[in-house]
Coordinates of C-alpha atoms and ligand atoms in Angstrom, one line a residue:
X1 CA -14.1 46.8 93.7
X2 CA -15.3 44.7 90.6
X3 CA -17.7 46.9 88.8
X4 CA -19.7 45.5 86.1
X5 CA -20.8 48.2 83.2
X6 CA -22.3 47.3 80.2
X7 CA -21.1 48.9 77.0
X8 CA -22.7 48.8 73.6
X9 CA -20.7 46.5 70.8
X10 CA -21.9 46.7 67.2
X11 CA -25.6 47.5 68.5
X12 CA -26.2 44.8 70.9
X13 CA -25.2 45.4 75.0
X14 CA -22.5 43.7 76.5
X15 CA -21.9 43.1 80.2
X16 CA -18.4 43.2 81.7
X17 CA -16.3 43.2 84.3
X18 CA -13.4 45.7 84.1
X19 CA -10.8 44.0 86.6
X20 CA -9.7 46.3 89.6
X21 CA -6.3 47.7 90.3
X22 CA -4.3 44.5 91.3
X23 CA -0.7 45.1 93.2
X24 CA 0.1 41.5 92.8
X25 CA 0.0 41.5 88.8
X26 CA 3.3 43.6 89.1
X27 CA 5.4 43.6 86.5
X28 CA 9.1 45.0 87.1
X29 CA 11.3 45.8 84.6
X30 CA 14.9 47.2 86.0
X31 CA 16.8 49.5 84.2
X32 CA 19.8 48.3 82.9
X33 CA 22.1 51.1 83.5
X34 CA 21.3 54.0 86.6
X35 CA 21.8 57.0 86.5
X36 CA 24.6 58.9 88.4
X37 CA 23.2 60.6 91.5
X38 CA 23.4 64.0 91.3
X39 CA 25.0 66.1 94.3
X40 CA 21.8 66.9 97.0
X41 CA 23.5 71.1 97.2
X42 CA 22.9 71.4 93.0
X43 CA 19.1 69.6 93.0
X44 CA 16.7 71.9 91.8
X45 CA 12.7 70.7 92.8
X46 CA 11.4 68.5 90.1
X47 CA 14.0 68.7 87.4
X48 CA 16.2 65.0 88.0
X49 CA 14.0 61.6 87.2
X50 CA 14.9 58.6 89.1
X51 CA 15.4 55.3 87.4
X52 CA 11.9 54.1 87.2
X53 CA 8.3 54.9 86.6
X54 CA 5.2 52.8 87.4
X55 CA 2.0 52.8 84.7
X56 CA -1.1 51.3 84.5
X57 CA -3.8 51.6 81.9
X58 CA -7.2 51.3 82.5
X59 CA -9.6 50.3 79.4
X60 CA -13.4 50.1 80.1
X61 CA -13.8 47.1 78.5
X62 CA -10.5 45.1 80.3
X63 CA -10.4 47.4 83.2
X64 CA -7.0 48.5 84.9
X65 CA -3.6 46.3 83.2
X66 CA -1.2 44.5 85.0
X67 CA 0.8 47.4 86.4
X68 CA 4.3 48.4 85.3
X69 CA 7.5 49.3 87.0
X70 CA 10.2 49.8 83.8
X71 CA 12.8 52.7 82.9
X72 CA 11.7 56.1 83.3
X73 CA 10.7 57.2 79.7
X74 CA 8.1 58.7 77.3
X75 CA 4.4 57.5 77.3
X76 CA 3.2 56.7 73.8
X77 CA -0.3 58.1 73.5
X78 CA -3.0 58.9 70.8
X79 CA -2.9 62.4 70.0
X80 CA -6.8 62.8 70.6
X81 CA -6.6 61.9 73.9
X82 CA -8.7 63.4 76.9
X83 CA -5.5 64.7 78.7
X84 CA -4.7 67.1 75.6
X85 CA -8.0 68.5 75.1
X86 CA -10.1 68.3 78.0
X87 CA -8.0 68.2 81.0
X88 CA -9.2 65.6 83.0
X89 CA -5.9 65.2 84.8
X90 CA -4.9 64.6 88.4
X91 CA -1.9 64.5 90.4
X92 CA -0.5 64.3 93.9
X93 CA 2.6 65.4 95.8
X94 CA 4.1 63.4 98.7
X95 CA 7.8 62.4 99.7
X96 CA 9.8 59.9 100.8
X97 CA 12.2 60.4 103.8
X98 CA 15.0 58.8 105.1
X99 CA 14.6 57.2 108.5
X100 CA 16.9 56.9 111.5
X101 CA 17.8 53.6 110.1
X102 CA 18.0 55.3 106.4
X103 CA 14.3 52.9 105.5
X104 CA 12.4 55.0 103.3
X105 CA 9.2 56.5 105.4
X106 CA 5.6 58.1 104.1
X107 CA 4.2 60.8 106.0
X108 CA 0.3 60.2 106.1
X109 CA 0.1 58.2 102.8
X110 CA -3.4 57.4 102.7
X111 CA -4.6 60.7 102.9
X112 CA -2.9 61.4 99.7
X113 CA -4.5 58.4 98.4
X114 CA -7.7 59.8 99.5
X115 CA -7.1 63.0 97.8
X116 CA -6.5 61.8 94.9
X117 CA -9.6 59.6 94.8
X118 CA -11.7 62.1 95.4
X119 CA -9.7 64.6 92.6
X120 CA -10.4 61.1 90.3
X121 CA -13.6 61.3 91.1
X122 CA -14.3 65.4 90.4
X123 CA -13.3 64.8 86.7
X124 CA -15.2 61.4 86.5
X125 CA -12.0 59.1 85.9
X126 CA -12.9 55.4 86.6
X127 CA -12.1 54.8 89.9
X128 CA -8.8 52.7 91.0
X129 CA -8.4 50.8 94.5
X130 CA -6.1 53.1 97.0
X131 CA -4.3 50.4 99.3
X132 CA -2.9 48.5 95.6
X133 CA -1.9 51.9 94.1
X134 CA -0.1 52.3 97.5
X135 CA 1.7 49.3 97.4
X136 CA 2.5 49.9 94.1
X137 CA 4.1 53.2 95.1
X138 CA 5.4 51.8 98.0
X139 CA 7.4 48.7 95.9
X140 CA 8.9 51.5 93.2
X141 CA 10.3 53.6 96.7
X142 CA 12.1 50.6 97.2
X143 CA 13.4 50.4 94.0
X144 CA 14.6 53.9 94.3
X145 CA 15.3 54.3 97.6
X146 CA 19.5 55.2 96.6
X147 CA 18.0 58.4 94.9
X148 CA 16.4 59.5 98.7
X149 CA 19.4 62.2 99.7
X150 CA 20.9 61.8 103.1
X151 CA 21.3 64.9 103.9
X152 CA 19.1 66.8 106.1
X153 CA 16.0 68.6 104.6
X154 CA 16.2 66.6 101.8
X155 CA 14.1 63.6 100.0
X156 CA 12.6 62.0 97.6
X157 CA 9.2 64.0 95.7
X158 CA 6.4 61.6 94.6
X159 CA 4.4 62.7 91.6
X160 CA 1.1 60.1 91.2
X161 CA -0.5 61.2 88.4
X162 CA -4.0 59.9 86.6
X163 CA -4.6 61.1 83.1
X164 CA -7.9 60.3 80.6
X165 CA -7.0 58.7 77.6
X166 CA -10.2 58.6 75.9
X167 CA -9.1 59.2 72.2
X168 CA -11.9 61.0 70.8
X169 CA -12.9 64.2 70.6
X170 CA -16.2 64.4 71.9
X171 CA -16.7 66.3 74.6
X172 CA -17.5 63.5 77.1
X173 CA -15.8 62.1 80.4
X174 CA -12.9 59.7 79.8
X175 CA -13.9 56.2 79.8
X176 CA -10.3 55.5 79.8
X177 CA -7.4 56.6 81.8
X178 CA -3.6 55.9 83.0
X179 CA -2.2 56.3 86.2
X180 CA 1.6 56.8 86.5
X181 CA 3.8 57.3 89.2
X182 CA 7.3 59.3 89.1
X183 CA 9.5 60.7 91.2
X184 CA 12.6 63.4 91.9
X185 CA 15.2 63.9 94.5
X186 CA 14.3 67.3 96.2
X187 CA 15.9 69.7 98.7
X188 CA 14.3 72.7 100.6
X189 CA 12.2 74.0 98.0
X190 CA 12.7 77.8 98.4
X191 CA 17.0 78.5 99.0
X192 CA 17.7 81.3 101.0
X193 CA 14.7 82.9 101.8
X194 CA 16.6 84.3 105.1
X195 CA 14.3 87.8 104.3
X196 CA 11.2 85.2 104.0
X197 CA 9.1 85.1 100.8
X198 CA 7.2 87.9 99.2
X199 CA 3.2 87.9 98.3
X200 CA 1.4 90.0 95.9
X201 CA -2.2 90.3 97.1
X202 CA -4.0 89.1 93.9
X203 CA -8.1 89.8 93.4
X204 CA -8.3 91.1 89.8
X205 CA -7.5 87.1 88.9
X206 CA -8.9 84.5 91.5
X207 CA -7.2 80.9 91.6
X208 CA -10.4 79.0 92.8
X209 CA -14.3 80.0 93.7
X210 CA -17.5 79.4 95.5
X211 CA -18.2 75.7 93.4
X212 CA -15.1 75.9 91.3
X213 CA -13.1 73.0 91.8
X214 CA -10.2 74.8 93.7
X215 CA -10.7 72.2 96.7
X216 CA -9.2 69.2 94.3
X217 CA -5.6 68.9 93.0
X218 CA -6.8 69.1 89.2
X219 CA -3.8 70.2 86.9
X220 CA -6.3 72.2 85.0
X221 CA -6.3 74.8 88.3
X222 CA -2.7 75.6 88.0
X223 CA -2.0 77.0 84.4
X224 CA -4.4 79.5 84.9
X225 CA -2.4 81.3 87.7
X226 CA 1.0 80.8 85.4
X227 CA 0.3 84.7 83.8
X228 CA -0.3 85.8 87.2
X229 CA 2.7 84.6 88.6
X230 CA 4.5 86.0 86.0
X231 CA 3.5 89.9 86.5
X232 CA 3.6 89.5 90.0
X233 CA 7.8 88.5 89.3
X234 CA 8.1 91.4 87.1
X235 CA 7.0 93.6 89.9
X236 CA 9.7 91.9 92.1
X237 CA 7.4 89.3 94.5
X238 CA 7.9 85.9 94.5
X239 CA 4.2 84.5 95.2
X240 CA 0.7 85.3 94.4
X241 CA -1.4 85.7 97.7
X242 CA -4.5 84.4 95.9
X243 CA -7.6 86.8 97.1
X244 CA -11.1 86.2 96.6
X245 CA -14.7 88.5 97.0
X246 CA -15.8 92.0 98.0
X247 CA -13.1 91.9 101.6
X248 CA -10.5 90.6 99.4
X249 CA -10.2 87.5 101.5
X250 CA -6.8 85.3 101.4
X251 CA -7.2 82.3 99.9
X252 CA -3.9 80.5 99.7
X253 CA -0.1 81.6 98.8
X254 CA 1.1 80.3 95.1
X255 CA 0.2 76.5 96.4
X256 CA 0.7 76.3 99.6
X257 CA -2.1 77.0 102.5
X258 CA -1.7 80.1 104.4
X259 CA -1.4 80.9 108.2
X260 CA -0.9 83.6 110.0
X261 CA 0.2 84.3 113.8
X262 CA -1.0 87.1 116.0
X263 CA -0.3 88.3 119.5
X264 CA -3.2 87.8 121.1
X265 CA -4.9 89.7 123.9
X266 CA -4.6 87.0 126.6
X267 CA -0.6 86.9 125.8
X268 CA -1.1 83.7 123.4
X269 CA -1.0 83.4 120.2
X270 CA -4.0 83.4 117.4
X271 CA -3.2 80.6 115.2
X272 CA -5.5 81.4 112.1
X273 CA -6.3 80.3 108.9
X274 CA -8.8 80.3 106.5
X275 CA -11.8 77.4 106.8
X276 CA -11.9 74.6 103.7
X277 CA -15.4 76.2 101.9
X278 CA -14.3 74.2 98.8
X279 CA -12.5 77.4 97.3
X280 CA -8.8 76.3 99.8
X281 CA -7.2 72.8 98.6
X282 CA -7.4 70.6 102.0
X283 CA -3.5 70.3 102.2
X284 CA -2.0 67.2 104.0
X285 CA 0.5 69.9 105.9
X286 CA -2.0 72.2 106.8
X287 CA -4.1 69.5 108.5
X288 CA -0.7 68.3 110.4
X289 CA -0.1 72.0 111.3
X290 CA -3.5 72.1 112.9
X291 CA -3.7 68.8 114.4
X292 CA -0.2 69.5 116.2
X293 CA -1.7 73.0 117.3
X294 CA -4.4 71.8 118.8
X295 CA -2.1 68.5 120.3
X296 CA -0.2 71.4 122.0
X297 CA -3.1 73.1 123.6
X298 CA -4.4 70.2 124.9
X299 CA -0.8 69.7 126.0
X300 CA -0.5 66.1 124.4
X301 CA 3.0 67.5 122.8
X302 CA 5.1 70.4 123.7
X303 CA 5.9 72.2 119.9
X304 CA 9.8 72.9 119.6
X305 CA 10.8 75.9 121.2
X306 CA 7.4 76.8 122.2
X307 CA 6.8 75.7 125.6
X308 CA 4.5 77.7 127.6
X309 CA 3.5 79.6 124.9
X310 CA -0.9 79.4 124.3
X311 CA -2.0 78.8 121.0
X312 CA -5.6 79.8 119.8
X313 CA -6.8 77.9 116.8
X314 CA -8.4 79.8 114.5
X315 CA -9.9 78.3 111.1
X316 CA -12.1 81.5 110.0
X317 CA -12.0 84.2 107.3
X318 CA -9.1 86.5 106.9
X319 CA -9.4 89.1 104.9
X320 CA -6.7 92.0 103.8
X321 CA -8.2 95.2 105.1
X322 CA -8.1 92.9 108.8
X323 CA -4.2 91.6 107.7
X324 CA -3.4 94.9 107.0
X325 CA -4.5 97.0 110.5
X326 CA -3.4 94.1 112.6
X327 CA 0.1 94.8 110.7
X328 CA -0.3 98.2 111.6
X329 CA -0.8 97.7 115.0
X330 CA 2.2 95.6 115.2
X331 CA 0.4 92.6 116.3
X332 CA 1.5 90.5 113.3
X333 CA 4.2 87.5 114.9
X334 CA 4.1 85.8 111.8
X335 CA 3.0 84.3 108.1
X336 CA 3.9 81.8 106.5
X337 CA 2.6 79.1 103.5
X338 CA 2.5 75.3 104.0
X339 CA 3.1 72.4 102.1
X340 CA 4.3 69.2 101.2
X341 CA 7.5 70.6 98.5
X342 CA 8.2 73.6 101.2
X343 CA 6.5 72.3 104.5
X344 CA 6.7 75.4 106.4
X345 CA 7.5 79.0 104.4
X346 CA 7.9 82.2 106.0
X347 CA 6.2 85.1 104.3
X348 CA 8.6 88.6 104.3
X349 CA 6.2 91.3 102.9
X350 CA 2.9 91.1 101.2
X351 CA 2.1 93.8 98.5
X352 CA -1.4 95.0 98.4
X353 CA -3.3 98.2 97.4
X354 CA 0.0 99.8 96.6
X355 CA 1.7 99.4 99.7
X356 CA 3.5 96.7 101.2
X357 CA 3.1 95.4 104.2
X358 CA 6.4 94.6 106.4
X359 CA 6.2 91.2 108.5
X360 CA 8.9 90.5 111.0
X361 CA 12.0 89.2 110.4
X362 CA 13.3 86.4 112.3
X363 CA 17.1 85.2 111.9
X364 CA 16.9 82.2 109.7
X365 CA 13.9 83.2 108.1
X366 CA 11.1 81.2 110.4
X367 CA 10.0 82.6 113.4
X368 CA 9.4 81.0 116.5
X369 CA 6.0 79.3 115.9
X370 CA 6.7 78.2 112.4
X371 CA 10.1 76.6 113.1
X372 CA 8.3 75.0 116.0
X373 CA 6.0 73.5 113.2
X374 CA 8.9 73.2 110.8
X375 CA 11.2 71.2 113.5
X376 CA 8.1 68.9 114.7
X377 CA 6.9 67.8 111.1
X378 CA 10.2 67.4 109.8
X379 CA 11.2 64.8 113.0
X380 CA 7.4 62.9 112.4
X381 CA 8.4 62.9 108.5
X382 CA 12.2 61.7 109.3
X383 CA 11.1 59.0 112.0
X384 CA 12.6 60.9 114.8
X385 CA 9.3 61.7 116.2
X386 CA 6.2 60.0 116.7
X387 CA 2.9 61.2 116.3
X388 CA -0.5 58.9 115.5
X389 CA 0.2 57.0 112.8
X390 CA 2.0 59.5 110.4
X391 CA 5.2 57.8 109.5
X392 CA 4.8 54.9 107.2
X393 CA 7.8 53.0 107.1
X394 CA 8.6 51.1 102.9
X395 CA 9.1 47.8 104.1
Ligands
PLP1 C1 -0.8 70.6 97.0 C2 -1.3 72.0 97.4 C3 -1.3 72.4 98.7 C4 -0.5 71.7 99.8 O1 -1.1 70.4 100.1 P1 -0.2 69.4 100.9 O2 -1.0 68.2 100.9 O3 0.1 70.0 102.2 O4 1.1 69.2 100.1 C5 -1.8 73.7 99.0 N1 -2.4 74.4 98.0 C6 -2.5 74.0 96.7 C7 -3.2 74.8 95.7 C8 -1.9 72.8 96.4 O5 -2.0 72.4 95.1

């Protein structure tokens, strides 16, 4: 991956090379006291740190340091950079779970390291070599592997996050940038949602369009929906169903991707969801969901609790007006929002045009096809389950 770039010094050009992402120039630094663990029933998602953090720099001129694991802490940066002005940030989310042996397992890794490349690339970050950051992730799970719960539903959230650190003002990509890695102990995202979440249909604001950058986890496409979210609390829902164009088409729920189940006419099930046209974030889950759909059609696996029932996969436009007379037809089975923090969500009620429409309610909160999603991820996450090569084991 050694790229050479030449950069002008005091008027006369300079060639270089910046030196790639290197695993092997690991530096650890252990904490010298750790933290008490706090109890898995009072976590909150995303509040505790672990121990540890790893950070790297990259410089254009010396290229990407010798990567850092040391105590979790505060970065020191200058106050003009990129990050604060211009938003060229990126992140990911993935998690660790505990194995049948309690070894700390990846579900689908590289496709978060994919991602991420590609959201790197969107905001013109230098590039960084995916395997070494994964082996870098991969050696701080180890390190933190006590702060995975045991517990089921629980484990360990992975925040890798790439920042420019250019520190100038101009408005100009970063030439400089620092990836750092942290992590928190998580359980089920959403507690007691028994009644299943509630959407506010949302057009008037629009989370991501036709050659926005909705399609790449960019931090800058998140605060932007923060006002949103908040009058759509006030008037008592708990998620925005993000809608976008003339039908009010659904777009995706808060941030997870959306699916929807309806009785279809052959006695199946339509399995839908709306098609990645650059507006929809590709989500790891989602492209499980749909993989394991379509491995159950072609009666590779049997889903939990759904054998013999047909599933028709459906990646097309939904939009409300259709949501809305299939709901009044009673041939709505289900909704619900997937993603890493919540894996499967069931949707209650969705609010739109004044009126709100009811979905069923299934003991538990998940009906039948999404807890057959729910129980098949979680087991391929956990270990317990094999599918492809999904479950990365730490070693
Ligand atoms: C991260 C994210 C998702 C879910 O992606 P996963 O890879 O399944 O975690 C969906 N929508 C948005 C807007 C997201 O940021």
């Amino acid at each position: 991956m050694a790229i050479e770039t030449t950069t002008t010094i005091n008027g006369s050009a300079v060639t270089h090379t910046p030196a790639p992402l290197d695993a092997s120039k690991l530096v650890i630094t252990l904490a010298t006291e750790l933290k008490p663990l706090p109890k898995p029933e009072s976590l909150v998602f995303g509040v505790e740190q672990t121990d540890h953090m790893l950070v790297v720099h990259y410089d254009p001129i010396e290229g990407w340091s010798a990567p850092e694991i040391k105590p979790y802490g505060p970065l020191s940066l200058d106050p003009m950079s990129s990050c604060f002005q211009y938003c060229p940030n990126v992140f990911e989310g993935m998690k660790a779970y505990a194995g049948p042996s309690g070894e700390p397992r990846l579900f689908r890794p590289k496709d978060n390291m994919a991602r991420l490349s590609r959201s790197v690339e969107r905001v013109a970050l230098p590039p960084f070599d995916m395997e070494q950051l994964l082996i870098l992730i991969q050696r701080l799970i180890k390190i933190e592997s006590r702060w995975i719960p045991d517990v089921p539903g629980h484990s360990l959230y992975i925040r890798p996050t790439v920042i420019g650190t250019r520190a100038a003002l101009g408005v100009a990509a970063s030439d400089s940038a620092c990836i750092y890695v942290i992590m928190s102990p998580c359980g089920p995202y959403f507690r007691g949602v028994a009644k299943g979440i509630s959407l506010l249909g949302v057009s008037e604001s629009v989370r991501a369009w036709p050659g926005g950058t909705g399609g790449h986890k960019l931090g800058l496409n998140y605060a932007p929906g923060f006002l949103p979210q908040r009058v759509a609390a006030k008037q008592g829902y708990d998620q925005i169903l993000w809608l976008l164009g003339d039908e009010d088409r659904v777009t995706e729920v808060g941030a997870m991707n959306f699916f929807m189940a309806v009785k279809a006419d052959d006695g199946g099930v339509d399995l839908i969801t709306p098609p990645l046209d650059g507006t929809i974030l590709p989500g790891i889950t989602r492209a499980s969901t749909l993989t394991l759909a379509r491995a159950h059609t072609s009666g590779q696996i049997v889903l939990p609790g759904l054998s013999g029932v047909k599933l028709h996969i459906h990646e097309r436009a939904l939009a409300m007006a259709e949501i809305a007379a299939l709901s009044d037809a009673g041939r709505i089975l289900e909704a619900f929002g997937v993603g890493t923090a919540v894996i499967v969500a069931p949707v209650g009620k969705i609010g739109w045009k004044g009126r709100d429409l009811q979905l069923p309610v299934h003991t538990g909160g998940l009906g039948p096809i999404g807890k057959g999603f729910w129980d098949m991820l979680t087991a391929v996450q956990t270990g317990r389950t094999e599918f492809e090569d999904w479950s990365v084991p730490c070693l």
